[in-house]
Coordinates of C-alpha atoms and ligand atoms in Angstrom, one line a residue:
X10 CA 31.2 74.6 125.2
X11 CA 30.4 77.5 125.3
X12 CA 30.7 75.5 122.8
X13 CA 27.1 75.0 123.5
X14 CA 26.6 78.9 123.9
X15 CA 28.4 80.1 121.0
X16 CA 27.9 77.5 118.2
X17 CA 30.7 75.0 118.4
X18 CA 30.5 75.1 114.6
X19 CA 32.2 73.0 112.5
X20 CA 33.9 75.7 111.0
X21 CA 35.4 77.2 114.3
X22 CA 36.5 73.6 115.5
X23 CA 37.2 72.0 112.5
X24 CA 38.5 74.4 109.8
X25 CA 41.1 75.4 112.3
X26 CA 41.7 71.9 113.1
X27 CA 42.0 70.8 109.2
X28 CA 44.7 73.8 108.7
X29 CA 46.7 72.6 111.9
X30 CA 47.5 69.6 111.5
X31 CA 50.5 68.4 110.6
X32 CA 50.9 66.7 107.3
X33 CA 50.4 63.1 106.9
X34 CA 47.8 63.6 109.8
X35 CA 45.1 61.9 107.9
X36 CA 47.0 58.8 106.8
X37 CA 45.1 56.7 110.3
X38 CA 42.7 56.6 112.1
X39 CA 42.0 55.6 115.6
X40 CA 40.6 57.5 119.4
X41 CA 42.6 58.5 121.1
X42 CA 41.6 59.6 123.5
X43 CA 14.2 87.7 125.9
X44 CA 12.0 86.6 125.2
X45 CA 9.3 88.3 127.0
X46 CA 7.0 85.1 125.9
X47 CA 4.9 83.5 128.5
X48 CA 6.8 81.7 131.0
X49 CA 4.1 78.4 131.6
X50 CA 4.7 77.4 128.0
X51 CA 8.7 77.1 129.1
X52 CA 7.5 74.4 131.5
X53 CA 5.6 72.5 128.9
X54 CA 4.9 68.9 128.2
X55 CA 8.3 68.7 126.6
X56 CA 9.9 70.9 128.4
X57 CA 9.8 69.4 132.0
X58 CA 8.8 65.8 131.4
X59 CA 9.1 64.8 134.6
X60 CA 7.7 67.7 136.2
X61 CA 5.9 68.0 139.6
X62 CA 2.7 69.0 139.9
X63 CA 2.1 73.0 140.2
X64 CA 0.2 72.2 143.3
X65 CA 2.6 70.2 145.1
X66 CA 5.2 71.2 147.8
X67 CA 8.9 70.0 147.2
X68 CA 11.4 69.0 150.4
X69 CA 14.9 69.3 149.9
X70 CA 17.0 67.6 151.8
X71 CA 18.2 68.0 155.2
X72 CA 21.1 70.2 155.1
X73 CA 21.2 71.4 151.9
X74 CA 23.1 74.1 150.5
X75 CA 21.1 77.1 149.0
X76 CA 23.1 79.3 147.8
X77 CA 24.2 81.7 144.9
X78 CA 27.6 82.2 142.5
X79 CA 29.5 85.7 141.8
X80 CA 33.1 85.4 140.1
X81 CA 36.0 88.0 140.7
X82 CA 36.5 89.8 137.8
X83 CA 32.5 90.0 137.3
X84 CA 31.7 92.0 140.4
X85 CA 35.1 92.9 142.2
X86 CA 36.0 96.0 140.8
X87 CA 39.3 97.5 142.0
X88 CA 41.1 96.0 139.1
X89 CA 44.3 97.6 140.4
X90 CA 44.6 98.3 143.9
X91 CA 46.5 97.3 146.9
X92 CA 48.9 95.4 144.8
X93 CA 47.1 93.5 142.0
X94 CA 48.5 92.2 139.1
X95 CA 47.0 92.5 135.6
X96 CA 44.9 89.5 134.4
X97 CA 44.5 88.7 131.2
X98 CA 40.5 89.9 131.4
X99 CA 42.0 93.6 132.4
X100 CA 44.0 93.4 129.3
X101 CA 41.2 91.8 127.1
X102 CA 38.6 93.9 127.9
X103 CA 40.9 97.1 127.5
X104 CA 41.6 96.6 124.2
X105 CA 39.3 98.2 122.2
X106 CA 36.2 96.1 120.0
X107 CA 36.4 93.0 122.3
X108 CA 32.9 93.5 125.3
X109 CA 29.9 94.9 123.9
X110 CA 29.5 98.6 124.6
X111 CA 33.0 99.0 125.8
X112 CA 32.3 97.7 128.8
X113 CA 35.4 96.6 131.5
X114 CA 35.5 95.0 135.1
X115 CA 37.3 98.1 136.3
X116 CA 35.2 98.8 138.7
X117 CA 32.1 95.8 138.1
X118 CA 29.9 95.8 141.3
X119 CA 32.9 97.4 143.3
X120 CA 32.4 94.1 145.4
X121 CA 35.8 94.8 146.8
X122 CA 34.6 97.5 148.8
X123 CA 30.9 96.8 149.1
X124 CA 31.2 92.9 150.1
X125 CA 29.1 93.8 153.2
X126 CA 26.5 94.9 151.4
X127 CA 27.1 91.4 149.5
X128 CA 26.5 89.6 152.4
X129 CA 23.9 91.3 153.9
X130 CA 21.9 90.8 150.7
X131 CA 22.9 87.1 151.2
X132 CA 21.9 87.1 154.8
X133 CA 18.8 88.5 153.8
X134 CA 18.2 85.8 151.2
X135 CA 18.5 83.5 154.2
X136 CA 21.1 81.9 152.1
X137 CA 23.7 79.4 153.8
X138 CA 26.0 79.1 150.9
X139 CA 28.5 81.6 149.1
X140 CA 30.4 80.7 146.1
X141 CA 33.1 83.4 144.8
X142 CA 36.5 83.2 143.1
X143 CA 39.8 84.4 144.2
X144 CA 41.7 86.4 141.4
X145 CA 44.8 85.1 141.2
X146 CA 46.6 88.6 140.2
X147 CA 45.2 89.8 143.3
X148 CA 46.9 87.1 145.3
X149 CA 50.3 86.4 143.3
X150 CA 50.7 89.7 140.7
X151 CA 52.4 88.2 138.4
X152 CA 51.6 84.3 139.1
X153 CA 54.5 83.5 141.2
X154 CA 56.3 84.2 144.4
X155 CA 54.7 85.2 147.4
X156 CA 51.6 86.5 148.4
X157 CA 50.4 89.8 148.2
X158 CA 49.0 90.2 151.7
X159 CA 46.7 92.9 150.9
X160 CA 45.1 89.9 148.6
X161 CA 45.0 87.9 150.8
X162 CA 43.8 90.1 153.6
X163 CA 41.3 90.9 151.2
X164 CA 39.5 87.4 151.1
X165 CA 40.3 86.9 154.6
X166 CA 38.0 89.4 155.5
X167 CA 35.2 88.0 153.6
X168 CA 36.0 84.5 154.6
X169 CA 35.5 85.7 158.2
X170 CA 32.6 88.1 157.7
X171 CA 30.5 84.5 156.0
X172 CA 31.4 82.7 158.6
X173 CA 30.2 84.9 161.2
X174 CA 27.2 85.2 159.0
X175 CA 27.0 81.0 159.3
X176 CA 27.4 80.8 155.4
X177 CA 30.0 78.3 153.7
X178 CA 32.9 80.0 151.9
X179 CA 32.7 78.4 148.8
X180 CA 36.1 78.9 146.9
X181 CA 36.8 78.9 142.8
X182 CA 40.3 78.9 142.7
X183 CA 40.1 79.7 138.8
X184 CA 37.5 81.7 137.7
X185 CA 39.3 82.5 134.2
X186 CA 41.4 85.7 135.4
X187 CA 44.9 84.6 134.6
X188 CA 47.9 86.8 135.9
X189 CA 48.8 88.6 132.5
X190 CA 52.7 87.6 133.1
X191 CA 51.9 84.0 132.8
X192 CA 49.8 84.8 129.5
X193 CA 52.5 86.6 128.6
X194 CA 55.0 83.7 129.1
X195 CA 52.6 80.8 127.0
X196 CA 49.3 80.8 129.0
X197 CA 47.1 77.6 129.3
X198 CA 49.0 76.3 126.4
X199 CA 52.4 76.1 128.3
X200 CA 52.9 73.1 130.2
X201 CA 54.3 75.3 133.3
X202 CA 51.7 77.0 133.8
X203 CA 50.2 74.2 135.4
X204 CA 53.2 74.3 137.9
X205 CA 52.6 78.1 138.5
X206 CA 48.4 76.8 139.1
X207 CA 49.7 74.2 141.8
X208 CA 52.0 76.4 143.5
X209 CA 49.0 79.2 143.7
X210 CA 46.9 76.7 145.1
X211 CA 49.5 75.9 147.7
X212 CA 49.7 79.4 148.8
X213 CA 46.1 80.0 149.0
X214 CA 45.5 76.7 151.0
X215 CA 47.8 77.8 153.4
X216 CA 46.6 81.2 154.0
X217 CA 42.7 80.1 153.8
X218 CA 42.8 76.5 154.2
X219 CA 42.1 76.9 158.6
X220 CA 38.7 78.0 157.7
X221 CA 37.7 77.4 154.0
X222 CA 37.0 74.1 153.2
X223 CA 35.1 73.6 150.0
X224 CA 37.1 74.0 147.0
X225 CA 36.7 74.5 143.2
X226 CA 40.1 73.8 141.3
X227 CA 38.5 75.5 138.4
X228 CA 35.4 77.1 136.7
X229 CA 34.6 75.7 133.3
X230 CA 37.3 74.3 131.8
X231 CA 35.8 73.8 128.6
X232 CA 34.9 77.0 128.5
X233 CA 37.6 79.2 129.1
X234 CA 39.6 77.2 127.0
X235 CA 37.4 76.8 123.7
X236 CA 36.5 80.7 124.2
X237 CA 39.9 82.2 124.9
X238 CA 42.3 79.8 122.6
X239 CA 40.1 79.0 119.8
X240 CA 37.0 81.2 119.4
X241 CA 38.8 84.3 120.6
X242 CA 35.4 85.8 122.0
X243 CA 37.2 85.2 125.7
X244 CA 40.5 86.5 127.2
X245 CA 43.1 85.9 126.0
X246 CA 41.6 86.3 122.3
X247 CA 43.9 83.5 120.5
X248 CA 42.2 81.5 117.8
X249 CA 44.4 78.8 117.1
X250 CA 43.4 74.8 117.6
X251 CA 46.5 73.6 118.3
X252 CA 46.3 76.5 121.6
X253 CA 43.0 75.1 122.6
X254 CA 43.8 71.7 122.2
X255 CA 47.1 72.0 124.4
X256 CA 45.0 74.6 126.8
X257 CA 43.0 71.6 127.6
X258 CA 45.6 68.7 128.2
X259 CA 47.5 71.8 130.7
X260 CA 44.4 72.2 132.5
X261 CA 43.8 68.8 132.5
X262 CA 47.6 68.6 134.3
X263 CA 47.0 71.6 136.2
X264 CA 44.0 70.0 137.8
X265 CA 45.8 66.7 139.0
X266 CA 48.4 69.0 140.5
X267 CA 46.3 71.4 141.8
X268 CA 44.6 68.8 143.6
X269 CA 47.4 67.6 145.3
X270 CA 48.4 70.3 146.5
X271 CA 45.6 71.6 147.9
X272 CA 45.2 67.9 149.7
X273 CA 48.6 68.2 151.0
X274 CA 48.5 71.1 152.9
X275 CA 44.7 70.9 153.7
X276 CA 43.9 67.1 153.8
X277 CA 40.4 67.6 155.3
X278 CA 39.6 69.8 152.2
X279 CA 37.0 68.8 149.7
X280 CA 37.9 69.6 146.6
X281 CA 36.0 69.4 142.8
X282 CA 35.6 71.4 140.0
X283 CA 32.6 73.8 138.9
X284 CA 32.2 72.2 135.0
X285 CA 29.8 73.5 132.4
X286 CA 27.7 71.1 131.6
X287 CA 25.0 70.6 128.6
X288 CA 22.5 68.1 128.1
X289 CA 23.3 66.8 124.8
X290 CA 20.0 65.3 122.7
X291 CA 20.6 64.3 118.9
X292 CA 18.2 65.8 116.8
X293 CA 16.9 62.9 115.4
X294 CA 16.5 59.0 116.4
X295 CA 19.2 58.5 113.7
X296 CA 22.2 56.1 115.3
X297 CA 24.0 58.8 113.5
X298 CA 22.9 61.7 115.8
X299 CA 23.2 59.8 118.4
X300 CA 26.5 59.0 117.9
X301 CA 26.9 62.6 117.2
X302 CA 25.2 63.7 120.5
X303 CA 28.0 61.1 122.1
X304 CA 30.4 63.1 120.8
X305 CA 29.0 66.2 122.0
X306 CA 28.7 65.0 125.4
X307 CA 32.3 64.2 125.6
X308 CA 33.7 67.0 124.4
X309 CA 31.2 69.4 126.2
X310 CA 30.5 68.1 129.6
X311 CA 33.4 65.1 130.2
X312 CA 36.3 66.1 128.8
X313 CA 38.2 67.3 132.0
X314 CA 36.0 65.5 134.1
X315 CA 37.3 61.6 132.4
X316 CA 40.7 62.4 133.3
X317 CA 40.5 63.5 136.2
X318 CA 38.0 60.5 137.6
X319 CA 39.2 57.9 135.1
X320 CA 42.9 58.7 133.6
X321 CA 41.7 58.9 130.0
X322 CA 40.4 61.1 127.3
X323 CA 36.7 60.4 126.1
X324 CA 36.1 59.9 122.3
X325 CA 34.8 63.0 121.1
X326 CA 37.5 63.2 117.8
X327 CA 37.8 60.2 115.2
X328 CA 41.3 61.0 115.2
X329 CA 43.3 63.1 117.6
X330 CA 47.1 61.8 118.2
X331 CA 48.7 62.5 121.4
X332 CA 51.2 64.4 119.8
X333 CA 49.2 66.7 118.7
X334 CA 48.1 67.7 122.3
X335 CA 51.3 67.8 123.8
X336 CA 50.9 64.2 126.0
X337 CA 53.9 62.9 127.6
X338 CA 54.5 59.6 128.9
X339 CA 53.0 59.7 132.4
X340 CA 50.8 62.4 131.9
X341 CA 47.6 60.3 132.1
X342 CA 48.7 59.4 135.8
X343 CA 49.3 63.0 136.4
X344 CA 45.7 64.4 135.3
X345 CA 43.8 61.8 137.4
X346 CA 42.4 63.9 140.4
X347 CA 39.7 61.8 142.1
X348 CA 37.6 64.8 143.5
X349 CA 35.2 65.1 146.2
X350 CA 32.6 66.3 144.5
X351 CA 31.6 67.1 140.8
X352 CA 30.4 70.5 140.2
X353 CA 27.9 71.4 137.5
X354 CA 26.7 74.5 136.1
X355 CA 23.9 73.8 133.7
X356 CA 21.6 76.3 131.8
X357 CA 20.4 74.7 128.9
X358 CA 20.7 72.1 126.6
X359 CA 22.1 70.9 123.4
X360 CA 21.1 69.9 119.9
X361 CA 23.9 67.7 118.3
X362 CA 22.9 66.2 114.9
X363 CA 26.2 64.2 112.3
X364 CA 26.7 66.1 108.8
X365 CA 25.8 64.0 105.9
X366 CA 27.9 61.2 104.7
X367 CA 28.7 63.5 101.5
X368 CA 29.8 66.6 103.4
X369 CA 31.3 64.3 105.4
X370 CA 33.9 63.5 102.3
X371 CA 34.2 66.7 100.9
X372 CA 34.8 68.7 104.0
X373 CA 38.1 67.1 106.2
X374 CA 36.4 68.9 109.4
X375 CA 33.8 67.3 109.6
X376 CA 35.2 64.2 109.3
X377 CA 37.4 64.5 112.5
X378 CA 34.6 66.2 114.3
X379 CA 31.1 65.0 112.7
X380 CA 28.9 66.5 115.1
X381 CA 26.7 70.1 114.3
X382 CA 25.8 71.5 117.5
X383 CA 23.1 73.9 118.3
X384 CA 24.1 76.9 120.3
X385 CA 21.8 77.7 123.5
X386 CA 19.1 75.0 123.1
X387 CA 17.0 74.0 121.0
X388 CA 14.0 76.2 119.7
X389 CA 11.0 74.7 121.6
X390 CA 11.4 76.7 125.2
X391 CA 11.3 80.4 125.3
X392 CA 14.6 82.0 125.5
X393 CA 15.9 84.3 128.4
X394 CA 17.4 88.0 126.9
X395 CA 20.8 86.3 126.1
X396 CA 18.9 84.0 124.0
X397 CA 19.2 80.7 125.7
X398 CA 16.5 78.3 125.5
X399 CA 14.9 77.5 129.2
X400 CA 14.8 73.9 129.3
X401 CA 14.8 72.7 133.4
X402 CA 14.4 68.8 131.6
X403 CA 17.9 69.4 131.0
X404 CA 19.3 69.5 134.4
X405 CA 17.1 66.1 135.9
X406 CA 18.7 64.7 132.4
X407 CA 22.8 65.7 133.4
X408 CA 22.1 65.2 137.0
X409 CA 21.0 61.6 136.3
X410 CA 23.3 60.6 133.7
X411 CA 26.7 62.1 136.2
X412 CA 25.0 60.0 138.9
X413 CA 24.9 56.5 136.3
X414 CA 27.9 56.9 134.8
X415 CA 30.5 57.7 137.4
X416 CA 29.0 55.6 139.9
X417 CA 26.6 58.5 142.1
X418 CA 29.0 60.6 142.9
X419 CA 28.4 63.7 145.3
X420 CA 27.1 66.2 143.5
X421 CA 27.6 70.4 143.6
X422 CA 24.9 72.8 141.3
X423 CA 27.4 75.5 141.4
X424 CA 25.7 77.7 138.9
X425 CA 22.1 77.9 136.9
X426 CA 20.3 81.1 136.2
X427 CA 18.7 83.4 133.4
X428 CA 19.4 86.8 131.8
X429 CA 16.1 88.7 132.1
X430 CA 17.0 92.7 131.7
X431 CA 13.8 93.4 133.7
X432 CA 14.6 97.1 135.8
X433 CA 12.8 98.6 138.9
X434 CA 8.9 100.2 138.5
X435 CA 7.9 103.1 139.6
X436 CA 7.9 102.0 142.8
X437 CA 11.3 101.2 142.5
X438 CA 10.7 97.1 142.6
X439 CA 11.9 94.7 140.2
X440 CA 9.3 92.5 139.2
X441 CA 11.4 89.4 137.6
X442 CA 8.5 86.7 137.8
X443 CA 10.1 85.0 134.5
X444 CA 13.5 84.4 136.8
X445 CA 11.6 83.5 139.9
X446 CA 9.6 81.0 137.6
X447 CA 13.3 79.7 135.9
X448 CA 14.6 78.9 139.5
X449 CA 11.3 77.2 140.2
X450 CA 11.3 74.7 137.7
X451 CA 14.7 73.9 137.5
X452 CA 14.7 73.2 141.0
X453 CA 11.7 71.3 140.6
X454 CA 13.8 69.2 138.0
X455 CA 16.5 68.9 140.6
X456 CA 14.5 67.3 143.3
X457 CA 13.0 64.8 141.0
X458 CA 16.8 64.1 139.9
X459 CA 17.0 63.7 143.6
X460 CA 14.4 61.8 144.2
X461 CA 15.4 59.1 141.8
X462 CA 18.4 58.6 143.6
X463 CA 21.1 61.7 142.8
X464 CA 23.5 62.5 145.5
X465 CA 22.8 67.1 145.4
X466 CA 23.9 69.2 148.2
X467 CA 23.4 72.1 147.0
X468 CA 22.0 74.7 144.2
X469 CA 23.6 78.3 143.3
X470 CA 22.0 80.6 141.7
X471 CA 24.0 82.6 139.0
X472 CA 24.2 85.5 140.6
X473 CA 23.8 87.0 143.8
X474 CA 23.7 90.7 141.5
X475 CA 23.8 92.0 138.1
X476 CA 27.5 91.9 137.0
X477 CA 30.0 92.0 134.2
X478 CA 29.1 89.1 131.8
X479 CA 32.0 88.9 130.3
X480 CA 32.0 89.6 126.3
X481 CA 28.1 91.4 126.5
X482 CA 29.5 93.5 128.9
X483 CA 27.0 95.1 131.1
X484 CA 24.2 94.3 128.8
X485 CA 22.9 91.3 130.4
X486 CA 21.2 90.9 134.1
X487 CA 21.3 87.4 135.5
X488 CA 21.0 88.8 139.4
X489 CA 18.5 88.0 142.3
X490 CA 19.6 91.7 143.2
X491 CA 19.7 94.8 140.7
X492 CA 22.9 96.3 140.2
X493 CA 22.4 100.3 139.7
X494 CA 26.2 100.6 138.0
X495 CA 25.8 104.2 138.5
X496 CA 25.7 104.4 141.9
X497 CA 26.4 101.0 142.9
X498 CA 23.3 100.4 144.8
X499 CA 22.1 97.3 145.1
X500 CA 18.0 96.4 145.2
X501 CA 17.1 92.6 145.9
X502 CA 14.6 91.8 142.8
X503 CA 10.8 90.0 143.6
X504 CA 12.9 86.6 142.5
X505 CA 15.5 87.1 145.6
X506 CA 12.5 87.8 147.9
X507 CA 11.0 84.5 146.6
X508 CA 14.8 82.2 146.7
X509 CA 15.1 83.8 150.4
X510 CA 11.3 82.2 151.4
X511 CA 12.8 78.4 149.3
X512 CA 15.9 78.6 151.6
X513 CA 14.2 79.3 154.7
X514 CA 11.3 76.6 154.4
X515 CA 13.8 74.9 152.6
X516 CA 10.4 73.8 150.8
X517 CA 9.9 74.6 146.6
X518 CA 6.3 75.7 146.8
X519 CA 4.3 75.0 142.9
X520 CA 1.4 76.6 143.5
X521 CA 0.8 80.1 142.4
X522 CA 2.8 82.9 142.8
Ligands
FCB618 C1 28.9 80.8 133.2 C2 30.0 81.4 133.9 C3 29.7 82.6 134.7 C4 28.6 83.5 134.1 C5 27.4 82.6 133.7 C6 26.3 83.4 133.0 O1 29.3 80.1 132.1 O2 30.7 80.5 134.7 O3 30.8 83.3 135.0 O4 29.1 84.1 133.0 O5 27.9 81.6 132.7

């Protein structure tokens, strides 16, 4: 989560988990349940097993959706104006030590002024697909009650202006900016703030519903949860187990409802959820490790996406009682939301290997949660500035496994992408080959999951431009468009020059650059 990006260590998970339990907890036992390095080697014989030819040419299918993915509180900007609330990523990123550099959101890509320059970079980019969240604050201030109609005017506008441009609104619900007021009254970990999520969604539907009609519920659950209630890295900065652990089993609830309500007040919507989503390999052939990549797998990439498709918890703990996240009778009804499409963001994968029997013994963590994962990868691909591991084997490996085990569902890449910091030239161009080559071979990977029978509508590139990424701040680039945060001017890089020609032909060309 970014447990795969930040080392889901045993010591974050499972210290805090040995010092929260209750006593007497251990007395059963059952489930409940930048590198500047040349970018061919990336694409080696491990690396892209299943990799086309560099010669060939690639259809996609009919009517596919190329698109890319921003988030509000990464490029919107105006992180007070015409009635907004405070989120808890205002507050976070205010206080002082917590985003590399200092950095805030406050004013990001200004994207709340500028989103027709957003779309006329998309437009450009011949792009047919637009996936963007909706801050909450902006629409409810403080989470409840009515809507703020400059918020909602707000996306309005910009549902209108795609339209007219003939690309899909695409619509996270969640994209981690919490009203402040509900953090303030228990967050994620209070069971009514799924309520307050449903009742959101409600609103929203209504005032959007007439012409949005793909939906995402929420944007990495397992993320914002692990990150903001147990690592601490993310808003709102709580490390505490027992948080995360009940932040998860609230989403989880939140997600059931949230789905509800949006199908009760919209019921042509289609509705999923954008989830992280890792590749998890054990490090050796070991039954242990692969036991251990099991667990890694649940935990990372299924565990809001079992409840919601199949009423249940997957085994990723030896030993996890209900009490201990908050489950109350009927609850496992209530988080079963049996969405339209499954969402995936993917960037890399994971290494999951099991602790030795020994440290097993001595250390109670490791016991409950016997898996060592690697953060971003493994170490045989190069790695992108954030220090990520490119690996595109890993998204034909997710896309095929979601497609066996829940029985080929439809299928959404709402996110994939690379941090390369590369600026403009002399000549003022930005000359990303590594990012256009990324793209390329994980879409290459995508149409062979495709072609072996995966259900995939669509690909978004994270991101349209260069935004706020969150804890680093400013400091890393992901866009197919250059952000100058100086003067806000935006320059589409060599790699948006090269997605624009893929969506038109809607044809992934191997051959030389
Ligand atoms: C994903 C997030 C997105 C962005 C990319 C780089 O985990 O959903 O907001 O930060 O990573």
């Amino acid at each position: 989560m970014r447990l795969t990006r930040r080392e889901l260590v045993r010591s974050a998970l499972g210290a805090s988990l040995a010092a929260a339990l209750p006593a007497g907890f251990f007395s059963a036992c059952s489930g409940s349940s930048k590198a500047a390095g040349a970018v061919s080697s990336a694409f080696g014989a491990s690396g892209a097993v299943r990799q086309a030819p560099l010669s060939s040419e690639i259809a996609f299918p009919r009517n596919f959706f190329w698109g890319t993915a921003t988030a509000a509180y990464q490029i919107e900007g105006a992180w007070k104006e015409d009635g907004k609330g405070e989120s808890i990523w205002d507050r976070f990123s205010h206080a002082p030590g917590t985003i590399k550099n200092g950095d805030t959101g406050d004013a990001a890509c200004d994207s709340y002024h500028r989103w027709r320059d957003d779309i006329a970079m998309m437009r450009a980019m011949n792009l047919n697909s637009y996936r963007f969240s909706l801050s909450w604050p902006r629409i409810q201030p403080s989470g409840t009650g009515s809507a703020n109609s400059n918020g909602i005017d707000y996306y309005s506008r910009l549902v209108d202006a795609l339209l007219d441009a003939k690309i899909r609104p695409f619509v996270t619900l969640y994209h981690w900016d919490l009203p402040q007021a509900l953090e303030d009254a228990g967050g994620w970990p209070n069971r009514d703030t799924a309520s307050r999520f449903s009742d959101y969604v409600e609103v929203v539907a209504r005032a959007l519903g007439d012409r949005v009609t793909d939906w995402m519920l929420f944007n990495e659950p397992s993320v914002f949860t692990f990150s903001g209630y147990l690592e601490g890295v993310h808003a709102p900065g709580h490390q505490s187990l027992l948080d995360f652990l009940r932040a998860t089993h609230v989403v989880n609830l939140a997600q059931g409802a949230g789905f509800r309500a949006l199908k009760a007040a919209r019921p042509q919507a289609r509705v999923g959820t954008a989830f992280n989503m890792s590749a998890c390999e054990p490090a050796t052939d070991s039954e242990a490790d692969k036991l251990a990549a099991e667990r890694a797998h649940a935990i990372t990439n299924v565990w809001f996406l079992e409840p919601a498709l199949q009423g249940r918890y997957p085994a990723a703990f030896t030993y996890l009682p209900e009490t201990v996240m908050r489950i109350a009778s009927g609850d496992m009804e209530k988080v079963r939301a049996p969405l339209d499409f499954i969402g995936i963001n993917l960037y890399n994968r994971t290494i999951a290997s099991s602790p030795s029997t020994l440290k097993r013994i001595a250390h109670v963590q490791d016991w409950l949660f016997p898996v060592t994962m690697t953060s971003s990868g493994g170490e045989q691909g190069p790695k992108t500035d954030i220090g990520w591991e490119v690996w595109p084997q890993a998204l034909y490996n997710m896309v095929t496994r979601i497609t066996r085990d829940y029985n080929r569902p439809v299928i959404e890449i709402t996110e994939s992408g690379c941090a390369y910091n590369d600026g403009p030239d002399a000549s003022g161009e930005i000359r990303d080959t590594r990012r256009t080559e990324y793209h390329r071979h994980y879409l290459a990977a995508l149409a062979h999951a495709i072609a072996d029978g995966a259900d995939v509508r669509s690909y978004h590139a994270w991101s349209l431009l260069d935004n706020f990424e969150w804890a680093e701040g400013f400091s890393q680039r992901f866009g197919l468009a250059y952000m100058d945060f100086k003067t806000q001017q935006r320059t589409i890089k060599d790699s948006g020059r090269w997605y624009a020609k893929v969506a038109a032909e809607n044809l992934l060309r191997m051959g030389p650059l």
